[in-house]
mmCIF file of N, CA, C and O in Angstrom:
data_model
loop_
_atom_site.group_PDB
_atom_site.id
_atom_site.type_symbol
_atom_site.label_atom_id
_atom_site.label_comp_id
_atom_site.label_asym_id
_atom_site.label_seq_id
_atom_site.Cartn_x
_atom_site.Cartn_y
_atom_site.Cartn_z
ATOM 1 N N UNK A 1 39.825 30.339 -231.743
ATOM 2 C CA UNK A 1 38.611 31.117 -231.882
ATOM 3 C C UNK A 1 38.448 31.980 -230.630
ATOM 4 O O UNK A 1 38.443 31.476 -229.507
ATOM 5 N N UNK A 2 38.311 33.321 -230.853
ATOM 6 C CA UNK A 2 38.325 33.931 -229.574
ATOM 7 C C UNK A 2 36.579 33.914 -229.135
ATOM 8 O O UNK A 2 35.562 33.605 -229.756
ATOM 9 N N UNK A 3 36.845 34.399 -227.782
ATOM 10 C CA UNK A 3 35.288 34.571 -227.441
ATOM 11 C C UNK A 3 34.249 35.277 -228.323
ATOM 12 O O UNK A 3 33.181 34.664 -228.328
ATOM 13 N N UNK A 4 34.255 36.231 -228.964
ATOM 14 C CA UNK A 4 33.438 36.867 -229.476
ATOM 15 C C UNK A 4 33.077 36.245 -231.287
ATOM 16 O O UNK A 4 32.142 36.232 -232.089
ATOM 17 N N UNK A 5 34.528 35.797 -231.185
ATOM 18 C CA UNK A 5 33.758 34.763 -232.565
ATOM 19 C C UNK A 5 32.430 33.352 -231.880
ATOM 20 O O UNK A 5 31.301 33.171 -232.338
ATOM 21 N N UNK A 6 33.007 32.677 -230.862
ATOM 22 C CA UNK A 6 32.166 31.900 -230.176
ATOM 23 C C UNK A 6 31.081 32.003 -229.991
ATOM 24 O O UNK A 6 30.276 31.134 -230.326
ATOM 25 N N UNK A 7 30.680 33.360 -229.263
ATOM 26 C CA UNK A 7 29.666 33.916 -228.676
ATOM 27 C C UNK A 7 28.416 34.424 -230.277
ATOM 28 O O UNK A 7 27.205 34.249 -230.410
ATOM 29 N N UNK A 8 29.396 35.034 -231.160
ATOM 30 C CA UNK A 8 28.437 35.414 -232.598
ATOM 31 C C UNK A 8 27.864 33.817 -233.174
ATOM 32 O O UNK A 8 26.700 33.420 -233.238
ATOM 33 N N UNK A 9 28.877 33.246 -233.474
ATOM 34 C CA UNK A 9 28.484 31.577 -233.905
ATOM 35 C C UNK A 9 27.493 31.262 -233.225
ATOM 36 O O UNK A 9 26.489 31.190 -233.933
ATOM 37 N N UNK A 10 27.251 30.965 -231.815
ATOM 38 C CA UNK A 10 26.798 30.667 -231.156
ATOM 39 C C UNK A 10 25.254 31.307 -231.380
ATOM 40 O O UNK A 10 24.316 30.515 -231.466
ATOM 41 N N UNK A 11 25.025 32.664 -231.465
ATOM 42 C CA UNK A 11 23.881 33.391 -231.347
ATOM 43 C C UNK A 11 23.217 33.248 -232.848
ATOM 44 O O UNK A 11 22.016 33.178 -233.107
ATOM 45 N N UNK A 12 24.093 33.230 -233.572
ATOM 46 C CA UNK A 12 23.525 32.887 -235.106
ATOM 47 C C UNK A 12 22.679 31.789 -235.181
ATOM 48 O O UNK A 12 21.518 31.692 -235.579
ATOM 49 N N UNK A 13 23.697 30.738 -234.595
ATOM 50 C CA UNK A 13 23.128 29.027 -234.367
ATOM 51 C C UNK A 13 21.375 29.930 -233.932
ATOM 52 O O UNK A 13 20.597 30.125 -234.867
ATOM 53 N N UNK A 14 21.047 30.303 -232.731
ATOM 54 C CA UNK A 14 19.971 30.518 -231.459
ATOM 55 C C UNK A 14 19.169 31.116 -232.059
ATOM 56 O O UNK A 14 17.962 30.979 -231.859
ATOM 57 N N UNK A 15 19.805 32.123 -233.157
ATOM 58 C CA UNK A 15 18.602 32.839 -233.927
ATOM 59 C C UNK A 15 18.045 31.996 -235.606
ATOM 60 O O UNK A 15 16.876 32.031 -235.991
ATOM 61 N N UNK A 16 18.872 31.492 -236.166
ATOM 62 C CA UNK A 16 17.956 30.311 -237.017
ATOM 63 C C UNK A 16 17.469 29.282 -236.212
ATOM 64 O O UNK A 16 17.098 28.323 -236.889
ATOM 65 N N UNK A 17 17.363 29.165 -235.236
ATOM 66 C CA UNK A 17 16.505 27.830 -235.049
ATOM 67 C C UNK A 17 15.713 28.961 -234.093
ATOM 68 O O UNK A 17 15.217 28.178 -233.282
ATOM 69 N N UNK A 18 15.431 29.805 -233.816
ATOM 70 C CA UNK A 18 14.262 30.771 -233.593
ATOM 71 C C UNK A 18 13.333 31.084 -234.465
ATOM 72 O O UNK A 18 12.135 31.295 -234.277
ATOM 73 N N UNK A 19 14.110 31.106 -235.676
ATOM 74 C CA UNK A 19 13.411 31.825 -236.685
ATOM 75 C C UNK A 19 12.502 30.913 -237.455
ATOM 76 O O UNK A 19 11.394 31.227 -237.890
ATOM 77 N N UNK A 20 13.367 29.213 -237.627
ATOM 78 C CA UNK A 20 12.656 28.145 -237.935
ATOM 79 C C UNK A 20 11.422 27.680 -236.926
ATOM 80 O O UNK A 20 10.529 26.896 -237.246
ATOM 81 N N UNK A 21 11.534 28.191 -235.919
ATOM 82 C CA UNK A 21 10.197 27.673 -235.103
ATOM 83 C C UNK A 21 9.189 29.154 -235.018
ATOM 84 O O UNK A 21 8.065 28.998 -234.542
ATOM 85 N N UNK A 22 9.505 30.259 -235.377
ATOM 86 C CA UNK A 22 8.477 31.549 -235.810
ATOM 87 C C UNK A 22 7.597 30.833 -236.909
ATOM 88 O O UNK A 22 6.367 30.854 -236.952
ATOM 89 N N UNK A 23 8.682 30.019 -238.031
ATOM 90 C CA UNK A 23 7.771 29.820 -239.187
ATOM 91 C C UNK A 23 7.036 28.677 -238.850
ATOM 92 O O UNK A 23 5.880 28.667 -239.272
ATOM 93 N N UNK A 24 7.582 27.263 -237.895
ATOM 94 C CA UNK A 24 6.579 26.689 -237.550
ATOM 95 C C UNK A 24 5.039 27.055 -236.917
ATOM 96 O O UNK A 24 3.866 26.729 -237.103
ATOM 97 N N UNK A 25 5.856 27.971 -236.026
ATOM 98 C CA UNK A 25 4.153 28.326 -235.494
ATOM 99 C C UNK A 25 3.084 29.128 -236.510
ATOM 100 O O UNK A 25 1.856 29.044 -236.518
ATOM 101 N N UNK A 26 3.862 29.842 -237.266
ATOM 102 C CA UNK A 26 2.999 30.328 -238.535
ATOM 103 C C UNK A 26 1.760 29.045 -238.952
ATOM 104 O O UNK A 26 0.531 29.108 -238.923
ATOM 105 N N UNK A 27 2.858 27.707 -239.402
ATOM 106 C CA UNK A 27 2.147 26.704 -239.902
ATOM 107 C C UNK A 27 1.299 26.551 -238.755
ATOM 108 O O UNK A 27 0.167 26.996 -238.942
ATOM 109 N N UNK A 28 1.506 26.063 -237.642
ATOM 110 C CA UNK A 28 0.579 25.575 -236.827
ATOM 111 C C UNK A 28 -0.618 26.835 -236.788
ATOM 112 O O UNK A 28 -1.761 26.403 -236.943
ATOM 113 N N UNK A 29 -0.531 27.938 -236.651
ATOM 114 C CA UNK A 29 -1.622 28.538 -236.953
ATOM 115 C C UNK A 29 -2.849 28.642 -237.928
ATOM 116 O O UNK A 29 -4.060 28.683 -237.714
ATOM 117 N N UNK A 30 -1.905 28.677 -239.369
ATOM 118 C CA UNK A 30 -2.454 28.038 -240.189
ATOM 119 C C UNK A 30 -3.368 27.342 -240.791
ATOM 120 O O UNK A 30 -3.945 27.523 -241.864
ATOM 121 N N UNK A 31 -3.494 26.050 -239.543
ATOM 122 C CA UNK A 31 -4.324 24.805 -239.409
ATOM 123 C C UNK A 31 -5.651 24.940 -238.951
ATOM 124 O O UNK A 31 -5.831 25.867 -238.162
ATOM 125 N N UNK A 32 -6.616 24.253 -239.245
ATOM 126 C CA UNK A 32 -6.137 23.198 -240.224
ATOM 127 C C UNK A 32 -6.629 23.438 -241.739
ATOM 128 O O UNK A 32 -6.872 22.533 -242.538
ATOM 129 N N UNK A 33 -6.754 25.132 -242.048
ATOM 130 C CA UNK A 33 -7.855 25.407 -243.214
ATOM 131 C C UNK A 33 -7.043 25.971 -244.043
ATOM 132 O O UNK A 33 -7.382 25.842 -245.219
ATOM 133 N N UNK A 34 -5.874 26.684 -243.813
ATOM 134 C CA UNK A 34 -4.912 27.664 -244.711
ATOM 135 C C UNK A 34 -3.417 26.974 -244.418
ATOM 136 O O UNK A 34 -2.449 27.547 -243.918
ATOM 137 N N UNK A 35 -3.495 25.612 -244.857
ATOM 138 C CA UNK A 35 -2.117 25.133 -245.293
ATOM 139 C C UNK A 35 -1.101 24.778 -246.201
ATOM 140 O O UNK A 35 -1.229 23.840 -246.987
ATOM 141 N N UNK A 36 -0.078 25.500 -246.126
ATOM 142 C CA UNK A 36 0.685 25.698 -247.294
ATOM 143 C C UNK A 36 1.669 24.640 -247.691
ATOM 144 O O UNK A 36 2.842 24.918 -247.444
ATOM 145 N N UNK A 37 1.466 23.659 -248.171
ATOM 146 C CA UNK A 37 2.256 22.250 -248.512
ATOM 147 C C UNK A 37 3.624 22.714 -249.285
ATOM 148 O O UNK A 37 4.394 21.778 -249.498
ATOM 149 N N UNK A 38 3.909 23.562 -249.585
ATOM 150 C CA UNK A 38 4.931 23.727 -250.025
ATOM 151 C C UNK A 38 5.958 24.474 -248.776
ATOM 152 O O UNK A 38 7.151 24.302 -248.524
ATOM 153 N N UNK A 39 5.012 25.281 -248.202
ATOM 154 C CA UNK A 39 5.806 25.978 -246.880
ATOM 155 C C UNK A 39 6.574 24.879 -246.435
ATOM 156 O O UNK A 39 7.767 24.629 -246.605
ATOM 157 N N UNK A 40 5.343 24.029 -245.606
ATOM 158 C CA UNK A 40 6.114 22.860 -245.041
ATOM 159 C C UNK A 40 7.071 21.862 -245.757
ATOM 160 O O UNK A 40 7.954 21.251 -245.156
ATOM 161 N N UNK A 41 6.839 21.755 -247.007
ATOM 162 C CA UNK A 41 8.134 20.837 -247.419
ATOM 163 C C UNK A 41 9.393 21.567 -247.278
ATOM 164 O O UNK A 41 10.377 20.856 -247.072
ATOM 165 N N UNK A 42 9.573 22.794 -247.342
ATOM 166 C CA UNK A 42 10.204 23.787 -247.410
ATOM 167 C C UNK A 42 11.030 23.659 -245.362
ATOM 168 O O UNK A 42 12.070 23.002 -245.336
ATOM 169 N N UNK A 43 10.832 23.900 -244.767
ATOM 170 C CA UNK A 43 10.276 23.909 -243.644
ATOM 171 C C UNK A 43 11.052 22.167 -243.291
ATOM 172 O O UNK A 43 12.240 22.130 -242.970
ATOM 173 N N UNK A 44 10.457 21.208 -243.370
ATOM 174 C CA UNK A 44 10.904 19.851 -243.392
ATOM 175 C C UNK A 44 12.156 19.861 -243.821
ATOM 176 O O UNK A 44 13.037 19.133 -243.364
ATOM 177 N N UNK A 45 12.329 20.819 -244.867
ATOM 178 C CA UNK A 45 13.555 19.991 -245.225
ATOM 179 C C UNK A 45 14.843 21.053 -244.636
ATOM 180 O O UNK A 45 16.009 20.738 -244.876
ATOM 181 N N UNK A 46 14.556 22.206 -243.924
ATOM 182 C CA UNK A 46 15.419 22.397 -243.439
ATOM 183 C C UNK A 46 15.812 22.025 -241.676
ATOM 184 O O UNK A 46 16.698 22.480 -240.953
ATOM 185 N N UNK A 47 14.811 21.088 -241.432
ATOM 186 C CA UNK A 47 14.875 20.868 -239.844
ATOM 187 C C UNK A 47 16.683 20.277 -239.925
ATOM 188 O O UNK A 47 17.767 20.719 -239.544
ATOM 189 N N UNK A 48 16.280 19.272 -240.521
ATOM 190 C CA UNK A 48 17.924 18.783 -240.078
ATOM 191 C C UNK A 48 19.184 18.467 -240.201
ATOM 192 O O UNK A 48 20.030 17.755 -239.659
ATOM 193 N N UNK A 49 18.995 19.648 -241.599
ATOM 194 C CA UNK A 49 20.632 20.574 -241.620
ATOM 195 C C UNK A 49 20.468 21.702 -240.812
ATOM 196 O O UNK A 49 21.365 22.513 -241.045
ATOM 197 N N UNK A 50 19.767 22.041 -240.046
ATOM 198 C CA UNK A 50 20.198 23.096 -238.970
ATOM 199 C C UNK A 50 20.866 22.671 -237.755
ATOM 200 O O UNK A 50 21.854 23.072 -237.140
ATOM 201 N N UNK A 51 19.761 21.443 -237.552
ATOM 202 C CA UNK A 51 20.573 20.597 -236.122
ATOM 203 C C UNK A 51 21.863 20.161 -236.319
ATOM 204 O O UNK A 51 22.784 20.176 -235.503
ATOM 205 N N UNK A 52 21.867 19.736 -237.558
ATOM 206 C CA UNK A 52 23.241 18.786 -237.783
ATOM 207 C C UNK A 52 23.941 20.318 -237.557
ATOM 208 O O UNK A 52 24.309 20.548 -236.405
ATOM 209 N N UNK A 53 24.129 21.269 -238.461
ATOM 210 C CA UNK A 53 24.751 22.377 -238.098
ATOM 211 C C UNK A 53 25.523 23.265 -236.775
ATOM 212 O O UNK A 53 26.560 23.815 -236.401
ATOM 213 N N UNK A 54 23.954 22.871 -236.382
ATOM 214 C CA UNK A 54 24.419 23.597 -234.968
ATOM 215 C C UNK A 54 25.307 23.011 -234.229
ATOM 216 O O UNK A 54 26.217 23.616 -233.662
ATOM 217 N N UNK A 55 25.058 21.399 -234.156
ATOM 218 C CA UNK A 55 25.736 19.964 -233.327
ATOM 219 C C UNK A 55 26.888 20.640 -233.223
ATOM 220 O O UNK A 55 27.371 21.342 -232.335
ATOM 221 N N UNK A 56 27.441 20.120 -234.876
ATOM 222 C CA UNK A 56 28.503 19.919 -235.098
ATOM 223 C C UNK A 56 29.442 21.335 -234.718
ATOM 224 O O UNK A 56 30.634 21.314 -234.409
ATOM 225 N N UNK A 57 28.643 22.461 -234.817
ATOM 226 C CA UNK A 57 29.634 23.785 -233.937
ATOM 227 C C UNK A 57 29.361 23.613 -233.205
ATOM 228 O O UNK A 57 28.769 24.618 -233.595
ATOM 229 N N UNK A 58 28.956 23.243 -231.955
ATOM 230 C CA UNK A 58 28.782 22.753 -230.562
ATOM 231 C C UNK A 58 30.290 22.117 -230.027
ATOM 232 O O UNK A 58 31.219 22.446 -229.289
ATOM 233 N N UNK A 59 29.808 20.774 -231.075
ATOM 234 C CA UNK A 59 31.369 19.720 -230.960
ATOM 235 C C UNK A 59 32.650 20.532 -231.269
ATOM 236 O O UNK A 59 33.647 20.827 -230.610
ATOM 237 N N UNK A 60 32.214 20.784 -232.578
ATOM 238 C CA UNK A 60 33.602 21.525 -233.018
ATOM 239 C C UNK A 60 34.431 22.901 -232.052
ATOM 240 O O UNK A 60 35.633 23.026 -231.813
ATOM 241 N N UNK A 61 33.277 23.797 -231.649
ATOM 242 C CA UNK A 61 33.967 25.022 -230.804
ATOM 243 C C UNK A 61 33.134 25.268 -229.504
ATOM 244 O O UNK A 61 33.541 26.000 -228.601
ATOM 245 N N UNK A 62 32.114 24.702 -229.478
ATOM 246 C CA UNK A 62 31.622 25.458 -227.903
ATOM 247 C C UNK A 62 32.356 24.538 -226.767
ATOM 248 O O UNK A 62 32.861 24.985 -225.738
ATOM 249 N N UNK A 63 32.306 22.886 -227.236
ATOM 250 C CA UNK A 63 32.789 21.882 -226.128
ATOM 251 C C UNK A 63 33.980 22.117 -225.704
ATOM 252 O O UNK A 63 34.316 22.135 -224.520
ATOM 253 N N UNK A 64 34.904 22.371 -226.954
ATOM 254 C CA UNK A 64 36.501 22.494 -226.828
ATOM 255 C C UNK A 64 36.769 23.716 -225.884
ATOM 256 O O UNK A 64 37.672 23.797 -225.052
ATOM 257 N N UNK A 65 35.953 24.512 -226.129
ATOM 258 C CA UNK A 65 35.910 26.003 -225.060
ATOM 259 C C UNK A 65 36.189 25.884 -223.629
ATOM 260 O O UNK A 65 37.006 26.288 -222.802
ATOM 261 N N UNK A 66 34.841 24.937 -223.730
ATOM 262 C CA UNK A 66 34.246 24.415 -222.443
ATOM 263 C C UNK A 66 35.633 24.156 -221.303
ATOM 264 O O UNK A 66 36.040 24.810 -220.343
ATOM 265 N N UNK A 67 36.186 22.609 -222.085
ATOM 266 C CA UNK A 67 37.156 21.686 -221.491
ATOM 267 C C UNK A 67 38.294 22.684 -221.077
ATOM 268 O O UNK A 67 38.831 22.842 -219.981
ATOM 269 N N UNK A 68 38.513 23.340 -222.336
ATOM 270 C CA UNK A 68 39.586 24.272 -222.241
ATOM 271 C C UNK A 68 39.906 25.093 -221.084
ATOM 272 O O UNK A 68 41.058 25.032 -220.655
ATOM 273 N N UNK A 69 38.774 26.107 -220.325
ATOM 274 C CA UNK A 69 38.617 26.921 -219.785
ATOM 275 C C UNK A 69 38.223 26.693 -218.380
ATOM 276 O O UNK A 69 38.313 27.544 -217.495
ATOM 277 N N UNK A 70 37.671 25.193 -218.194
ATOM 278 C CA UNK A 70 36.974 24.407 -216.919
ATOM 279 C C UNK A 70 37.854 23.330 -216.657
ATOM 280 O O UNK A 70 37.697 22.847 -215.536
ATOM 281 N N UNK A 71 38.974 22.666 -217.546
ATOM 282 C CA UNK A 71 39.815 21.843 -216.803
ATOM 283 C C UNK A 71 40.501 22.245 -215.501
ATOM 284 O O UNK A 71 41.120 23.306 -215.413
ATOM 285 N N UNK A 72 40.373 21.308 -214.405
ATOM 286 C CA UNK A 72 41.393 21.028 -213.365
ATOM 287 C C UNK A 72 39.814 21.867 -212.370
ATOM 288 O O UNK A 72 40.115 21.993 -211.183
ATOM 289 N N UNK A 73 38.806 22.225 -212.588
ATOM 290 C CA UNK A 73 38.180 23.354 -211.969
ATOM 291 C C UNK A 73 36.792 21.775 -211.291
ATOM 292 O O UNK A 73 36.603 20.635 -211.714
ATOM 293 N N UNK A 74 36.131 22.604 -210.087
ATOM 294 C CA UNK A 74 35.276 21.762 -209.381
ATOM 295 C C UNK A 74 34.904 20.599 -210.069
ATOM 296 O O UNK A 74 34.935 20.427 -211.287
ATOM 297 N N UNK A 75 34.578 19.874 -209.267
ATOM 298 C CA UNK A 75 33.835 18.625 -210.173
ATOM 299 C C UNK A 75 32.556 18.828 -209.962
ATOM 300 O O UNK A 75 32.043 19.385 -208.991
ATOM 301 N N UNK A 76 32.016 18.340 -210.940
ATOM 302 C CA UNK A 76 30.549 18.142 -211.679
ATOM 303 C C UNK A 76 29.632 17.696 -209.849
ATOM 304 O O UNK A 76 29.922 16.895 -208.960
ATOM 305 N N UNK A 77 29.107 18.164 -209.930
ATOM 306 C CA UNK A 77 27.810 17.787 -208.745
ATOM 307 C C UNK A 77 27.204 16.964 -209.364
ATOM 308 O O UNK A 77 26.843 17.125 -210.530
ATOM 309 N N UNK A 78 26.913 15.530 -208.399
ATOM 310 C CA UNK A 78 26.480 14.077 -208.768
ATOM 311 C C UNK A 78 27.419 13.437 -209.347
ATOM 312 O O UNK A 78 27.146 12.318 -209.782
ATOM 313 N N UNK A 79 28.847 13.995 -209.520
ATOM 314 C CA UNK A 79 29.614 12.391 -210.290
ATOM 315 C C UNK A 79 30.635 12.571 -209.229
ATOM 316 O O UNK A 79 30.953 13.540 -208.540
ATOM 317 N N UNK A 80 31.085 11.254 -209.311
ATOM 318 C CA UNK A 80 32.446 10.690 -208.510
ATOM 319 C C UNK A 80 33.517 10.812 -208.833
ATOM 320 O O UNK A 80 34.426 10.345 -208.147
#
């Protein structure tokens, strides 16, 4: 995966879970007189296939990046 696929993945991930907390605050505005029970089930049920989503491209391509590009390089400040 080159950088710029990384970097798009990556920003996609940053902008749905932006966009999922625009619509939260919608709801929280909302409150407590104009609430839309369907929004929020709506809303609920996408919290955590996004996380799982994002995780798992995290694990899958940002970490591997990481190791890849930072092996043999300073050590971590605070570990031994």
């Amino acid at each position: 995966m080159t950088r710029q696929e990384l970097r798009a993945g990556l920003l996609d991930a940053y902008e749905r879970q932006m966009g999922l907390c625009d619509r939260l605050e919608e709801v929280a505005d909302s409150l407590p007189g104009r609430l839309d029970r369907q929004q929020c089930l709506h809303l609920a049920r996408m919290i955590g296939p996004l996380i799982r989503r994002a995780h798992a491209a995290e694990e899958r391509e940002l970490f591997p990046h990481v190791v890849q590009h930072h092996e043999g390089g300073a050590e971590h400040p605070g570990r031994s």
